[in-house]
Amino acid sequence: MNYKKLSVIAIILFFFVACKKESPIKESIDEKNNSLELLGDSISYIIEGQKIILNDKAVRSMLNAKANRKLDSVVNYVEYSSGDQDAVMFGRTFKFSGGKNGITIMFLKRYTKNETNNAFFVPLNKLDLFSIGEHRYAIDFSKTNTQNGIAIELSGNYYGFQTFSYSSLLYFAPLKAELQSQSKFEITNFQMLKSGKYLLEAKFNASVYHGDGSNIKKIENGYLRLRLDTESLYF
């Protein structure tokens, strides 16, 4: 056997060993991706020392409301209001429930109507609400609807506690931003899976209270995971 043949054999062996070294890495990546496909909706948080974990699939819905809402008149204690004619407050909501506890997470943003595409005022950019990073709490949601961000509403044992205002423009003063000064909602992961669906993960804490800002309670160590399918109108 001459040196040329030995060189060819050495090169073949080198590539064989290199491929063999790479395959476990590729397999581990595939295994990780496959395991992510199996993950479903989940939320956990602590309130008043009680850890609540809800793993049932979140109920999805959409909302739209007047943006930059203003009081026009009051007739027999009924408030009549108007908002920007060319804008809408759009939101996607995810409600978890189980046993005696429930929580709804709302992702909210004002859009011009030109940025939406149908009677539901769904944004043309479907994923705009879910950018990675911190999102503030929209404490004037349901009242004046000027702020983009997150809103949380509790049900069950904590019915009536929320991160936002009562809707009345006349009878309740606007909430102070200081109520959420120590709060944080951060989307830490948002990725497309092999199936074409998306996986969202977020961590959060918040103050919840009645809509006038009274009776404050703290949500701590919050974790949210959502599986989103953009082929569905309701995700």
Short mmCIF file of C-alpha atoms in Angstrom, two decimals:
data_model
loop_
_atom_site.label_atom_id
_atom_site.label_comp_id
_atom_site.label_asym_id
_atom_site.label_seq_id
_atom_site.Cartn_x
_atom_site.Cartn_y
_atom_site.Cartn_z
CA MET A 1 0.00 0.00 0.00
CA ASN A 2 1.53 3.32 -1.06
CA TYR A 3 1.35 6.69 0.72
CA LYS A 4 -1.39 8.02 -1.59
CA LYS A 5 -3.73 5.17 -0.61
CA LEU A 6 -2.93 5.73 3.07
CA SER A 7 -3.78 9.43 2.70
CA VAL A 8 -7.15 8.65 1.13
CA ILE A 9 -8.01 6.19 3.91
CA ALA A 10 -6.97 8.73 6.56
CA ILE A 11 -9.19 11.40 5.04
CA ILE A 12 -12.18 9.01 4.90
CA LEU A 13 -11.63 8.03 8.54
CA PHE A 14 -11.36 11.69 9.55
CA PHE A 15 -14.74 12.55 8.02
CA PHE A 16 -16.32 9.40 9.46
CA VAL A 17 -15.14 10.31 12.97
CA ALA A 18 -16.19 13.95 12.51
CA CYS A 19 -19.70 12.92 11.43
CA LYS A 20 -19.94 10.52 14.31
CA LYS A 21 -18.99 13.29 16.75
CA GLU A 22 -21.60 15.65 15.29
CA SER A 23 -24.52 13.20 15.33
CA PRO A 24 -25.10 13.20 19.13
CA ILE A 25 -25.31 17.00 19.04
CA LYS A 26 -27.82 16.93 16.21
CA GLU A 27 -29.82 14.23 17.98
CA SER A 28 -29.91 16.26 21.21
CA ILE A 29 -31.16 19.33 19.31
CA ASP A 30 -33.86 17.24 17.63
CA GLU A 31 -34.85 15.72 20.96
CA LYS A 32 -35.10 19.18 22.49
CA ASN A 33 -37.23 20.47 19.61
CA ASN A 34 -39.50 17.42 19.81
CA SER A 35 -39.94 17.89 23.56
CA LEU A 36 -40.88 21.56 23.05
CA GLU A 37 -43.61 20.42 20.65
CA LEU A 38 -45.19 18.48 23.52
CA LEU A 39 -45.43 21.45 25.90
CA GLY A 40 -48.88 22.96 26.49
CA ASP A 41 -50.32 26.02 28.17
CA SER A 42 -49.41 26.55 31.81
CA ILE A 43 -49.35 29.27 34.43
CA SER A 44 -48.15 29.39 38.02
CA TYR A 45 -47.90 32.18 40.60
CA ILE A 46 -47.95 32.86 44.34
CA ILE A 47 -50.58 35.02 46.02
CA GLU A 48 -50.91 35.44 49.78
CA GLY A 49 -48.39 32.64 50.29
CA GLN A 50 -50.42 30.17 48.20
CA LYS A 51 -48.84 28.73 45.06
CA ILE A 52 -51.36 28.27 42.27
CA ILE A 53 -50.59 26.07 39.25
CA LEU A 54 -53.01 25.82 36.32
CA ASN A 55 -52.13 23.49 33.46
CA ASP A 56 -55.39 23.23 31.52
CA LYS A 57 -55.40 24.75 28.04
CA ALA A 58 -56.13 28.47 28.23
CA VAL A 59 -59.41 29.69 26.76
CA ARG A 60 -58.60 32.15 23.99
CA SER A 61 -60.53 35.23 22.97
CA MET A 62 -60.06 38.64 21.39
CA LEU A 63 -61.23 42.06 22.46
CA ASN A 64 -61.42 45.48 20.92
CA ALA A 65 -62.52 48.70 22.56
CA LYS A 66 -62.51 52.45 22.07
CA ALA A 67 -59.00 53.89 22.25
CA ASN A 68 -58.37 57.19 24.09
CA ARG A 69 -61.82 57.03 25.60
CA LYS A 70 -63.46 60.30 26.74
CA LEU A 71 -66.63 61.05 28.65
CA ASP A 72 -69.26 62.83 26.52
CA SER A 73 -72.29 62.95 28.80
CA VAL A 74 -74.14 61.36 31.71
CA VAL A 75 -77.87 60.68 31.50
CA ASN A 76 -79.66 59.10 34.45
CA TYR A 77 -76.29 57.94 35.83
CA VAL A 78 -75.41 56.25 32.53
CA GLU A 79 -72.09 57.37 31.05
CA TYR A 80 -71.75 57.94 27.31
CA SER A 81 -68.25 58.05 25.88
CA SER A 82 -66.38 58.34 22.59
CA GLY A 83 -62.87 57.53 21.42
CA ASP A 84 -60.50 58.05 18.52
CA GLN A 85 -62.33 57.38 15.28
CA ASP A 86 -59.28 56.01 13.48
CA ALA A 87 -57.88 53.83 16.29
CA VAL A 88 -58.85 50.79 18.34
CA MET A 89 -57.58 49.07 21.47
CA PHE A 90 -57.02 45.45 20.45
CA GLY A 91 -56.27 42.58 22.81
CA ARG A 92 -55.69 38.86 22.91
CA THR A 93 -56.80 37.18 26.13
CA PHE A 94 -55.87 33.84 27.67
CA LYS A 95 -57.96 32.57 30.58
CA PHE A 96 -56.77 29.77 32.86
CA SER A 97 -59.08 28.17 35.39
CA GLY A 98 -59.07 25.21 37.71
CA GLY A 99 -60.73 24.42 41.02
CA LYS A 100 -61.47 27.63 42.89
CA ASN A 101 -58.92 29.79 41.08
CA GLY A 102 -58.68 31.48 37.74
CA ILE A 103 -56.58 34.12 35.99
CA THR A 104 -56.83 35.95 32.67
CA ILE A 105 -53.79 37.46 30.96
CA MET A 106 -54.46 40.15 28.35
CA PHE A 107 -51.97 41.46 25.79
CA LEU A 108 -53.12 44.93 24.71
CA LYS A 109 -52.12 47.51 22.12
CA ARG A 110 -53.64 50.50 20.34
CA TYR A 111 -53.68 50.28 16.54
CA THR A 112 -54.84 52.59 13.80
CA LYS A 113 -57.63 50.94 11.89
CA ASN A 114 -55.37 50.95 8.81
CA GLU A 115 -53.11 48.54 10.72
CA THR A 116 -55.95 46.01 11.05
CA ASN A 117 -57.61 43.83 8.47
CA ASN A 118 -61.20 42.90 9.28
CA ALA A 119 -64.30 43.60 11.35
CA PHE A 120 -62.54 42.23 14.45
CA PHE A 121 -59.76 44.81 13.99
CA VAL A 122 -57.13 42.05 14.05
CA PRO A 123 -53.65 43.57 13.52
CA LEU A 124 -51.94 42.85 10.21
CA ASN A 125 -48.85 41.92 12.20
CA LYS A 126 -50.19 38.94 14.16
CA LEU A 127 -47.14 38.61 16.43
CA ASP A 128 -46.70 42.27 17.31
CA LEU A 129 -48.12 41.81 20.82
CA PHE A 130 -45.56 39.19 21.82
CA SER A 131 -42.16 40.86 21.45
CA ILE A 132 -39.42 39.54 23.73
CA GLY A 133 -38.62 41.87 26.62
CA GLU A 134 -40.47 43.80 29.30
CA HIS A 135 -44.08 44.92 28.87
CA ARG A 136 -45.62 47.42 31.28
CA TYR A 137 -49.03 47.04 32.89
CA ALA A 138 -51.83 49.00 31.18
CA ILE A 139 -53.48 50.32 34.33
CA ASP A 140 -55.98 52.51 32.46
CA PHE A 141 -57.38 49.56 30.50
CA SER A 142 -61.21 49.59 30.37
CA LYS A 143 -61.20 53.24 31.50
CA THR A 144 -59.42 55.49 28.99
CA ASN A 145 -57.48 52.85 27.01
CA THR A 146 -54.42 54.96 26.26
CA GLN A 147 -51.72 52.51 27.38
CA ASN A 148 -50.29 49.47 25.63
CA GLY A 149 -49.21 46.52 27.74
CA ILE A 150 -50.52 43.74 29.96
CA ALA A 151 -53.67 43.45 32.05
CA ILE A 152 -54.41 40.70 34.56
CA GLU A 153 -57.76 39.77 36.07
CA LEU A 154 -58.34 37.13 38.75
CA SER A 155 -61.46 35.04 39.27
CA GLY A 156 -62.62 32.37 41.69
CA ASN A 157 -61.36 32.95 45.23
CA TYR A 158 -59.84 36.27 44.15
CA TYR A 159 -62.72 37.53 42.05
CA GLY A 160 -62.64 41.32 41.71
CA PHE A 161 -58.85 41.70 41.87
CA GLN A 162 -57.13 43.08 38.80
CA THR A 163 -54.24 45.25 37.59
CA PHE A 164 -56.44 47.89 35.91
CA SER A 165 -59.16 50.46 36.55
CA TYR A 166 -62.88 50.39 36.96
CA SER A 167 -64.40 51.51 33.67
CA SER A 168 -66.29 54.53 35.00
CA LEU A 169 -64.87 57.84 33.78
CA LEU A 170 -66.98 59.87 36.21
CA TYR A 171 -67.13 58.08 39.52
CA PHE A 172 -63.56 56.81 39.99
CA ALA A 173 -60.28 58.69 39.69
CA PRO A 174 -57.51 57.35 37.42
CA LEU A 175 -55.17 54.88 39.10
CA LYS A 176 -51.67 56.02 40.01
CA ALA A 177 -48.72 54.50 38.16
CA GLU A 178 -47.01 53.85 41.52
CA LEU A 179 -49.36 50.90 42.06
CA GLN A 180 -47.27 48.90 39.59
CA SER A 181 -43.89 50.53 40.23
CA GLN A 182 -42.45 47.28 41.64
CA SER A 183 -44.14 45.07 39.04
CA LYS A 184 -42.65 43.40 36.00
CA PHE A 185 -43.93 41.35 33.07
CA GLU A 186 -41.20 40.03 30.80
CA ILE A 187 -41.52 37.75 27.78
CA THR A 188 -38.34 35.68 28.02
CA ASN A 189 -38.84 33.32 25.08
CA PHE A 190 -40.84 33.43 21.87
CA GLN A 191 -39.89 30.92 19.22
CA MET A 192 -41.31 29.11 16.23
CA LEU A 193 -41.43 25.33 16.58
CA LYS A 194 -40.89 22.78 13.81
CA SER A 195 -44.67 22.42 13.53
CA GLY A 196 -45.05 26.13 12.66
CA LYS A 197 -46.67 26.89 16.00
CA TYR A 198 -45.07 29.25 18.53
CA LEU A 199 -44.01 28.82 22.14
CA LEU A 200 -44.16 31.84 24.46
CA GLU A 201 -42.71 31.98 27.97
CA ALA A 202 -42.90 34.89 30.39
CA LYS A 203 -42.17 35.68 34.02
CA PHE A 204 -44.10 38.24 36.01
CA ASN A 205 -45.12 39.79 39.31
CA ALA A 206 -47.85 42.36 39.87
CA SER A 207 -50.06 44.22 42.31
CA VAL A 208 -53.73 43.32 42.05
CA TYR A 209 -56.52 45.33 43.68
CA HIS A 210 -60.07 46.47 43.27
CA GLY A 211 -60.60 48.82 40.34
CA ASP A 212 -60.25 51.88 42.57
CA GLY A 213 -56.78 50.76 43.71
CA SER A 214 -57.87 49.54 47.15
CA ASN A 215 -57.18 46.27 48.98
CA ILE A 216 -53.83 45.56 47.31
CA LYS A 217 -52.50 42.01 47.04
CA LYS A 218 -49.24 40.83 45.46
CA ILE A 219 -48.72 38.24 42.76
CA GLU A 220 -45.17 36.86 42.92
CA ASN A 221 -42.96 34.38 41.05
CA GLY A 222 -45.34 34.22 38.10
CA TYR A 223 -44.56 31.99 35.13
CA LEU A 224 -46.59 31.80 31.91
CA ARG A 225 -46.29 29.40 28.99
CA LEU A 226 -48.51 29.60 25.92
CA ARG A 227 -48.61 27.56 22.76
CA LEU A 228 -49.80 29.76 19.89
CA ASP A 229 -51.15 28.71 16.52
CA THR A 230 -51.31 31.70 14.19
CA GLU A 231 -53.40 29.72 11.69
CA SER A 232 -56.30 30.11 14.14
CA LEU A 233 -58.12 33.43 14.44
CA TYR A 234 -58.02 33.12 18.22
CA PHE A 235 -54.46 31.65 18.38
#
